[in-house]
CSV table of C-alpha atoms in Angstrom, one decimal:
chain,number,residue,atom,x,y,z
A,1,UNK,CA,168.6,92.5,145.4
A,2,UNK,CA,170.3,90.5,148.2
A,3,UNK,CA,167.9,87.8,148.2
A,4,UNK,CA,168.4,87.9,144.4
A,5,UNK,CA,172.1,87.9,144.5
A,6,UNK,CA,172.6,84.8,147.0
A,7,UNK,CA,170.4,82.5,144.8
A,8,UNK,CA,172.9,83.7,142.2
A,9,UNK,CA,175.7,82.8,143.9
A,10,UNK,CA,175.0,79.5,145.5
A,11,UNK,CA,173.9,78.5,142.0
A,12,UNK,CA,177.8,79.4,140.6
A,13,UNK,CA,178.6,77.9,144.0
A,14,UNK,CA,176.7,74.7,142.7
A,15,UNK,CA,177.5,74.6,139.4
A,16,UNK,CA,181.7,74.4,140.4
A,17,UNK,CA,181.0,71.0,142.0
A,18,UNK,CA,178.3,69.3,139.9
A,19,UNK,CA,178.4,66.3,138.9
A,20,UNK,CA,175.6,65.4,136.7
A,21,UNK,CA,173.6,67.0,133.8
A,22,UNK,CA,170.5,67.2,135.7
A,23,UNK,CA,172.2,69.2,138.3
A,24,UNK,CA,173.5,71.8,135.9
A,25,UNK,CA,169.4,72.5,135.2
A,26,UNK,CA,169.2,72.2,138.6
A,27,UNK,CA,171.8,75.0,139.7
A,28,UNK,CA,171.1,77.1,136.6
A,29,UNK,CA,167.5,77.5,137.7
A,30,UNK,CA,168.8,79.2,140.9
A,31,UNK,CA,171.2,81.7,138.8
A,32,UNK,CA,167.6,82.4,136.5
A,33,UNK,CA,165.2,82.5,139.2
A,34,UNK,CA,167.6,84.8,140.8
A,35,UNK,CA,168.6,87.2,137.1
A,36,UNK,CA,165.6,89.9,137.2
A,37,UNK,CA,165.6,90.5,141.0
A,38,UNK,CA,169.4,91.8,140.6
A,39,UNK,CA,168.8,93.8,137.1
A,40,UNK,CA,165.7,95.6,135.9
A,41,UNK,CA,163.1,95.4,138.7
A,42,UNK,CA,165.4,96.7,141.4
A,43,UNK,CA,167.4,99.3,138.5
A,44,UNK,CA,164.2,101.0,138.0
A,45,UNK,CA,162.9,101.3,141.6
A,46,UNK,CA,165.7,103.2,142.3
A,47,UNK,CA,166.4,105.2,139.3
A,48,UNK,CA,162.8,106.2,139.8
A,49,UNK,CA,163.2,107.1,143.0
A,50,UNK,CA,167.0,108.7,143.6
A,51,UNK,CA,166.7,110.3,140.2
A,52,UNK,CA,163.0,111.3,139.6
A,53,UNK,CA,164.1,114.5,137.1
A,54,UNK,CA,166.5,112.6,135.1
A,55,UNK,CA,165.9,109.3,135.3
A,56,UNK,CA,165.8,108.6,131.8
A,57,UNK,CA,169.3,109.5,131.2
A,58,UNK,CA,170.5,107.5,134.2
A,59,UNK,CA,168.3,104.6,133.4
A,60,UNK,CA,170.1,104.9,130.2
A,61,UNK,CA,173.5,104.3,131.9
A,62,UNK,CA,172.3,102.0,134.4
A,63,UNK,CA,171.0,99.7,131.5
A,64,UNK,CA,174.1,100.3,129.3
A,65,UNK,CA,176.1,98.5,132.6
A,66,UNK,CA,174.4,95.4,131.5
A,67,UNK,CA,176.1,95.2,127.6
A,68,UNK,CA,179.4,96.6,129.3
A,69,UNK,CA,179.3,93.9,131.7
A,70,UNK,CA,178.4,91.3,129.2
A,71,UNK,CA,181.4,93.0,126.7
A,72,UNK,CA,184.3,92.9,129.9
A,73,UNK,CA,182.9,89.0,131.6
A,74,UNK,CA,182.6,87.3,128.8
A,75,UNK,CA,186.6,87.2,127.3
A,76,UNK,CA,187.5,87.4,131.1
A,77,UNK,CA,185.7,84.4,131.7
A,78,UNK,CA,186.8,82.1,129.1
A,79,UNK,CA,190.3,83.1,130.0
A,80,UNK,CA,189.7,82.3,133.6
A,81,UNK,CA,188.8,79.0,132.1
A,82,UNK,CA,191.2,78.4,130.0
A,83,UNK,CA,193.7,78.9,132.8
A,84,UNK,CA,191.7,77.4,136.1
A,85,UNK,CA,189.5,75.4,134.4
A,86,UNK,CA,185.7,75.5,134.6
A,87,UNK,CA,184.9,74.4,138.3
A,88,UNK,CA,187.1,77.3,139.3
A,89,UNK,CA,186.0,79.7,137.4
A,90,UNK,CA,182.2,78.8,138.2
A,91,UNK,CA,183.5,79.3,141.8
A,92,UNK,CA,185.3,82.7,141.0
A,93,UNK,CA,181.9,83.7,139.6
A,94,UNK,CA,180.2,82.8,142.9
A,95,UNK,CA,182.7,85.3,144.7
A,96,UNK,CA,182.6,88.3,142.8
A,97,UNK,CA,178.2,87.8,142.9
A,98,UNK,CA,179.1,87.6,146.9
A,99,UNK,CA,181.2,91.0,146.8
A,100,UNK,CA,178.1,92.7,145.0
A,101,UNK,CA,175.9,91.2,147.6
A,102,UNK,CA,178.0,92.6,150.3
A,103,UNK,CA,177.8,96.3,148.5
A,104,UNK,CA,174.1,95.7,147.8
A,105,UNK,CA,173.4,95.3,151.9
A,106,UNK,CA,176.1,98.4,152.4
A,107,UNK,CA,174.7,100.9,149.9
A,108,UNK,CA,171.8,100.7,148.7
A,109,UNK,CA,168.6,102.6,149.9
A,110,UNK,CA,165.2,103.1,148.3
A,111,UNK,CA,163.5,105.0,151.3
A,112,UNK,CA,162.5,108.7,151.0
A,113,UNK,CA,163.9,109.4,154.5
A,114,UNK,CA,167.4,108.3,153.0
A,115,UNK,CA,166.8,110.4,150.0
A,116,UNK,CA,166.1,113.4,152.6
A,117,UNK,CA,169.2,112.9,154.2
A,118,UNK,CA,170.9,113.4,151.0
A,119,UNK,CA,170.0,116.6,149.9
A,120,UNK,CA,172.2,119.5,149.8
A,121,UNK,CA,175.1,117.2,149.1
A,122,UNK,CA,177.5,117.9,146.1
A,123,UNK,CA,176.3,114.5,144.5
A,124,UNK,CA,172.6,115.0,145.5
A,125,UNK,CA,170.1,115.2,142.9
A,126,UNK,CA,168.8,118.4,142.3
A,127,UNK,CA,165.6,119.9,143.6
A,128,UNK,CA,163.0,118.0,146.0
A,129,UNK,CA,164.0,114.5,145.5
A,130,UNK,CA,162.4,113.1,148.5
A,131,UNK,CA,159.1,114.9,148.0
A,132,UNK,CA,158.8,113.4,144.4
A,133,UNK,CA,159.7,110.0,145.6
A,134,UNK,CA,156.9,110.0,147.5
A,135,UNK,CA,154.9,111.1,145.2
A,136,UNK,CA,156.0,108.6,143.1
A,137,UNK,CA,155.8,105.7,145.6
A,138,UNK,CA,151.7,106.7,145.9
A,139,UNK,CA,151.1,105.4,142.5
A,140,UNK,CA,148.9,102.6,141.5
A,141,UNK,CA,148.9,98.7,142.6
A,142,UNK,CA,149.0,95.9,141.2
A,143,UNK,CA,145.2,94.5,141.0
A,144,UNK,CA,144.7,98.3,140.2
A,145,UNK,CA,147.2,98.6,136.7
A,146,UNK,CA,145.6,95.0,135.5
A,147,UNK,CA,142.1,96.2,135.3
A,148,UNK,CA,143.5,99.3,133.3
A,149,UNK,CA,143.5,98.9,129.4
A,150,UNK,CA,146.8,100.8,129.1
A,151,UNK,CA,147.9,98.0,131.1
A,152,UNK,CA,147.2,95.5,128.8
A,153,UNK,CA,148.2,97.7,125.6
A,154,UNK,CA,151.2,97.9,127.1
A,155,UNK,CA,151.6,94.2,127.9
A,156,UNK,CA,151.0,93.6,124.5
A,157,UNK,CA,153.3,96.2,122.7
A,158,UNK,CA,156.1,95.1,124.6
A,159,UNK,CA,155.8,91.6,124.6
A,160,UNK,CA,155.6,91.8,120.5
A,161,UNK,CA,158.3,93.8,120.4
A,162,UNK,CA,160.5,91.3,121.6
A,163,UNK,CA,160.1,89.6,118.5
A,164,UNK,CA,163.1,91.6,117.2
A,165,UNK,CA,165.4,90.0,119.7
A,166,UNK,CA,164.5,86.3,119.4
A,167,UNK,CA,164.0,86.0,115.6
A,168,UNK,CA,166.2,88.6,114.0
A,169,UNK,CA,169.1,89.3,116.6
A,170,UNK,CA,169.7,86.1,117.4
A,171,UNK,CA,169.9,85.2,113.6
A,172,UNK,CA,171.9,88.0,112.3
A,173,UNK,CA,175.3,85.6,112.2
A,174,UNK,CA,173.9,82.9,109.9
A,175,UNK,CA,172.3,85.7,107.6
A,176,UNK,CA,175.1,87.6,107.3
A,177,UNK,CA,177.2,84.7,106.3
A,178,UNK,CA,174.5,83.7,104.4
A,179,UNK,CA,174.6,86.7,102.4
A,180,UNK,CA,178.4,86.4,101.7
A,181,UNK,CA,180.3,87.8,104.3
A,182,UNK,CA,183.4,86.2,105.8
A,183,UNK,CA,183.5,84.9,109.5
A,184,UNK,CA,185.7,87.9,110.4
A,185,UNK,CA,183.4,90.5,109.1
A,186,UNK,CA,180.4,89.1,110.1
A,187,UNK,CA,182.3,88.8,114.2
A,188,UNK,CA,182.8,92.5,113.7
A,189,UNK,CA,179.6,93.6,112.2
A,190,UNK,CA,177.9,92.1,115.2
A,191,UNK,CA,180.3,93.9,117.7
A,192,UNK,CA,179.4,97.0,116.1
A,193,UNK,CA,175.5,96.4,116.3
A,194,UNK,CA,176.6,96.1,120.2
A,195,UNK,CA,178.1,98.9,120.6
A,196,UNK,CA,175.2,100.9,119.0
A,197,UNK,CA,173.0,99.2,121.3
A,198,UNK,CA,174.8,100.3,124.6
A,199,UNK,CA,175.0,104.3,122.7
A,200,UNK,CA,171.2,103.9,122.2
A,201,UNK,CA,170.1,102.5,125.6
A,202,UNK,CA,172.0,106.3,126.5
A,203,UNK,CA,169.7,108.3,124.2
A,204,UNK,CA,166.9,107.1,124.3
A,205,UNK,CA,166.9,107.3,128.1
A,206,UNK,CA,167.6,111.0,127.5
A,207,UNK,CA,165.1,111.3,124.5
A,208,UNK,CA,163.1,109.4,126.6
A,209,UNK,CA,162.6,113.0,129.2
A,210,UNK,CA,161.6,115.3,126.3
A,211,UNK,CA,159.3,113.0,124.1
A,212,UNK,CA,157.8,110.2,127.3
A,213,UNK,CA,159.0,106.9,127.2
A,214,UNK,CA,156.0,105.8,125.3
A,215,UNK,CA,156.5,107.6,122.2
A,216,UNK,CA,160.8,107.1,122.1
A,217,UNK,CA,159.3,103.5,122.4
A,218,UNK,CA,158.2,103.8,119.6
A,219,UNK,CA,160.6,105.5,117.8
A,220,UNK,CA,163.1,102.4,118.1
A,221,UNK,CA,160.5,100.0,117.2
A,222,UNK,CA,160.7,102.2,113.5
A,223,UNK,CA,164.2,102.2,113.7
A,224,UNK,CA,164.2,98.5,114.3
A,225,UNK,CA,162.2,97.9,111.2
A,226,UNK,CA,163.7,100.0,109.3
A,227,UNK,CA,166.6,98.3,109.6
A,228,UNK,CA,165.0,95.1,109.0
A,229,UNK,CA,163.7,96.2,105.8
A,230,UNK,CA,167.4,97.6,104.6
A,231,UNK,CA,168.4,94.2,105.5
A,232,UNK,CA,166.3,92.5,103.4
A,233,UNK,CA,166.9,95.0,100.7
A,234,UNK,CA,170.3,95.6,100.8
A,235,UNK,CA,171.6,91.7,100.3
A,236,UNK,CA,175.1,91.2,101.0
A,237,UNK,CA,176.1,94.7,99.6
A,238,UNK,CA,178.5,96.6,101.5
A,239,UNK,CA,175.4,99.0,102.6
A,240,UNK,CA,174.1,96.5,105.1
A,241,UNK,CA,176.5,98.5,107.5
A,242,UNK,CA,174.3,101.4,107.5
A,243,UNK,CA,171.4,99.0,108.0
A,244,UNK,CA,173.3,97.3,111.4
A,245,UNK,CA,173.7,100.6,112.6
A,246,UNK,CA,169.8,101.6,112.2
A,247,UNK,CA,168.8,98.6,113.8
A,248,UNK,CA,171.6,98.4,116.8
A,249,UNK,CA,170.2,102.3,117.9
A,250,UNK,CA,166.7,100.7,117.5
A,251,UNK,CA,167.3,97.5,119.8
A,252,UNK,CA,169.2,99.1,122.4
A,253,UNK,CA,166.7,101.0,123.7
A,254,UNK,CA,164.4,98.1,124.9
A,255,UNK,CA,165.9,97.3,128.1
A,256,UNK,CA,165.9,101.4,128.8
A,257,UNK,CA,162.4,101.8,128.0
A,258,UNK,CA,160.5,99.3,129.3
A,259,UNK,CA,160.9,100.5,133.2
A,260,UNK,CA,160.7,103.6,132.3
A,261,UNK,CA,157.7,103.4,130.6
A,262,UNK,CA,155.9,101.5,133.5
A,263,UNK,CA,157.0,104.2,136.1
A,264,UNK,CA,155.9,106.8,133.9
A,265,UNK,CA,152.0,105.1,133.7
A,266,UNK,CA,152.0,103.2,136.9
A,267,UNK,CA,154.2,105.0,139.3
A,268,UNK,CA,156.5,102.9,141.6
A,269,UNK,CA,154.0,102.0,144.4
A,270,UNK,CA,154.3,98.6,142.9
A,271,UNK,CA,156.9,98.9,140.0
A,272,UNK,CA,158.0,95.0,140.6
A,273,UNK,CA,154.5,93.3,140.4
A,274,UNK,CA,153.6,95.4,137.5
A,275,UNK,CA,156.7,94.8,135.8
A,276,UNK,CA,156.5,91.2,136.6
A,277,UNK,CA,153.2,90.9,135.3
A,278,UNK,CA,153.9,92.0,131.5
A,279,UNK,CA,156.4,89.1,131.2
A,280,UNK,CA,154.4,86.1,130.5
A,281,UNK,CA,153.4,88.1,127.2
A,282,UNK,CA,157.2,87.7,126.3
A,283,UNK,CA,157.0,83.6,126.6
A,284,UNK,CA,155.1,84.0,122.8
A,285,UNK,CA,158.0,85.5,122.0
A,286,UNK,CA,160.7,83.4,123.5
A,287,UNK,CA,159.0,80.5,122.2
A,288,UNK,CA,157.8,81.6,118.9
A,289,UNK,CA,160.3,83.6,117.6
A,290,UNK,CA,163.5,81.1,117.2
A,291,UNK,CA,160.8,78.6,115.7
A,292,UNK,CA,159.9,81.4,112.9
A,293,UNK,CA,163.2,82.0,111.8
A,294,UNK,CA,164.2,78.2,111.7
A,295,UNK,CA,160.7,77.2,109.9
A,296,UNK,CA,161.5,80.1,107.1
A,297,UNK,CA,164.8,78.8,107.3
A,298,UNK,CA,163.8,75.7,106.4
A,299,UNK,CA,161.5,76.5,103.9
A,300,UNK,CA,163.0,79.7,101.5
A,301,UNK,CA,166.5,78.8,102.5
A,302,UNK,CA,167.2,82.2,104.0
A,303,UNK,CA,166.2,84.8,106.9
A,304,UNK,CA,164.5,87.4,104.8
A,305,UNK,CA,160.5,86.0,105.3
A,306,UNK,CA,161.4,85.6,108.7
A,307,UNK,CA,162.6,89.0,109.0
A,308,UNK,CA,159.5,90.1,106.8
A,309,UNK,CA,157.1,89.3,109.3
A,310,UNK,CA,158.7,90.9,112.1
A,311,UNK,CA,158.3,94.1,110.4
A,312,UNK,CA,154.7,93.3,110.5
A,313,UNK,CA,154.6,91.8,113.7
A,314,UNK,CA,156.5,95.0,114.8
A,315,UNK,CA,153.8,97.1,113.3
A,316,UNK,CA,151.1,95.6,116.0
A,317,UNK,CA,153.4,96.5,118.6
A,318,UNK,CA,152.9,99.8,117.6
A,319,UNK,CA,149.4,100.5,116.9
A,320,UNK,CA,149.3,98.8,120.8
A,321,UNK,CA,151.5,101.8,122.3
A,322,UNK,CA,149.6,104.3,120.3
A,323,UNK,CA,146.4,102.9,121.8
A,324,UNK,CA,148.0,103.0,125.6
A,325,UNK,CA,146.8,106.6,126.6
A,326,UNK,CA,148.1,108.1,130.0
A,327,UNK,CA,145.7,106.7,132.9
A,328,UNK,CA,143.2,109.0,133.7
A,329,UNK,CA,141.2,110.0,136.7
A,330,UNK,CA,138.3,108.2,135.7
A,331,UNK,CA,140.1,104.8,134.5
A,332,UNK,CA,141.5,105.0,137.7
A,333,UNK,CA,138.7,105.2,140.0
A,334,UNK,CA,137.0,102.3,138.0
A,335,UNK,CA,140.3,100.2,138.5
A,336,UNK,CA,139.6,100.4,142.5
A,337,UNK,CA,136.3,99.0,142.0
């Protein structure tokens, strides 16, 4: 996390006294390069670890930080602009990343021996969490998940799903005006869709305890396209509401999930590599997806095709998590070989 965090800051750093364009891709590679080291891969290390009996819920409000942060930064940032200017505020943004750093190297602890020493503490987890750290910390490798099929079901169903983020979420502004609705309404609409993303991140984490990550997986991939579908459906009626709400509980979830769904097949002997390794999946995505909705775009003069074929894409993704099957003893001994 503190390596993370100082390529974040000296690229804020960076980007307060460039010059030229190409050094704004320069210094913004830094901030990238620097993103997942200081969010999921480190979040879910330690949730798995501190808060082995819950750590769905408190994955769930760990994950939620990140659409709070986003909500508070953003209109704080462009006032800091407005007021400093943007070299400033780049600069500001470079401090505050330091004063996380700072806590990072103060606070945090991912060994089982600091666990230990916490126990019988008011704020201490309850039960034995050092012995289940270590018990989770024995899990698989690397080399050992990516001869596993449920590796690669996985890597699948998650990269598809991602569909629903880079063709439909980033599109729901032009369709909704699209379909009729002011500016104003449609600024609101998406707000709300935010806000039912950060409650869902929150259940579904705590769903996520009862049912296994897997399975509420794929409950908000439904919800996701059921929402789609009422979207298509529903036109610019005044019902599309309802429909923003399904689909905001459905997307939510995603950024809950997908650690949680790796620690609960792979264990956290590894949780970064394997993490790290289902993310080239998502490039198909990333790529893919703003092409689809721009080509439909193009050709029908609306989202609706585009958002069609999600729901079928969608689909895939889960007949791919009902085909990952917990790991078992035998897949495992042939994964060594």
């Amino acid at each position: 996390m503190a390596i993370s965090l100082g390529s974040v800051a000296l690229g804020f750093f960076l980007r307060a006294i460039m010059t030229d364009l190409w050094q704004f891709y320069l210094f913004t590679t830094l901030i990238v390069l620097g993103i997942p080291g200081t969010t999921m891969m480190p979040a879910g290390r330690l949730v798995g670890l501190w808060f082995p009996a819950t750590r769905g819920r408190m994955m769930g409000m760990v994950t939620a930080g990140n659409n709070f942060g986003g909500m508070v930064t953003i209109p704080l940032a462009a006032g800091m602009i407005a007021l400093t200017g943007w070299r400033w505020s780049f600069a500001a943004g470079g401090f505050i990343v330091l004063a996380v750093l700072v806590l990072v190297v103060l606070t945090i602890r991912d060994d089982p021996d600091d666990i230990d020493r916490e126990a019988g503490k008011r704020w201490a987890p309850k039960g034995q969490p050092g012995r289940q750290a270590r018990s989770l910390l024995s899990g698989f490798s690397t080399g050992q998940a990516f001869h596993m099929r449920t590796f690669w079901f996985l890597m699948i169903a998650m990269g598809l799903q991602q569909f629903a983020r880079t063709a439909v979420s980033t599109q729901l502004f032009p369709h909704l005006e699209q379909k009729g609705f002011g500016v104003g309404t449609v600024a609101a609409m998406v707000s709300m869709v935010s806000f039912f993303a950060i409650a869902s991140k929150i259940i579904s984490g705590r769903v996520s305890e009862s049912l296994t990550a897997r399975y509420t997986y794929i409950v908000i991939i439904a919800l996701q396209m059921l929402g789609m579908a009422l979207l298509i459906l529903l036109g610019g009626s005044w019902a599309v509401w309802i429909a923003l709400v399904i689909f905001g509980l459905g997307m939510g979830g995603v950024g809950t999930l997908g650690p949680l769904v790796i620690v609960e097949n792979f264990g956290l002997r590894n949780f970064g590599g394997i993490l790290g390794l289902t993310r080239p999946m998502q490039i198909l995505p990333e790529v893919a997806g703003p092409l689809l909705a721009g080509l439909t775009f193009d050709a029908t003069d609306e989202y609706d095709l585009a958002f069609g074929i999600v729901i079928g894409i969608l689909g895939v993704s889960i007949v791919s998590f009902l085909l990952t099957k917990p790991v078992d003893s035998s897949e495992a001994a042939g994964s060594d070989r």
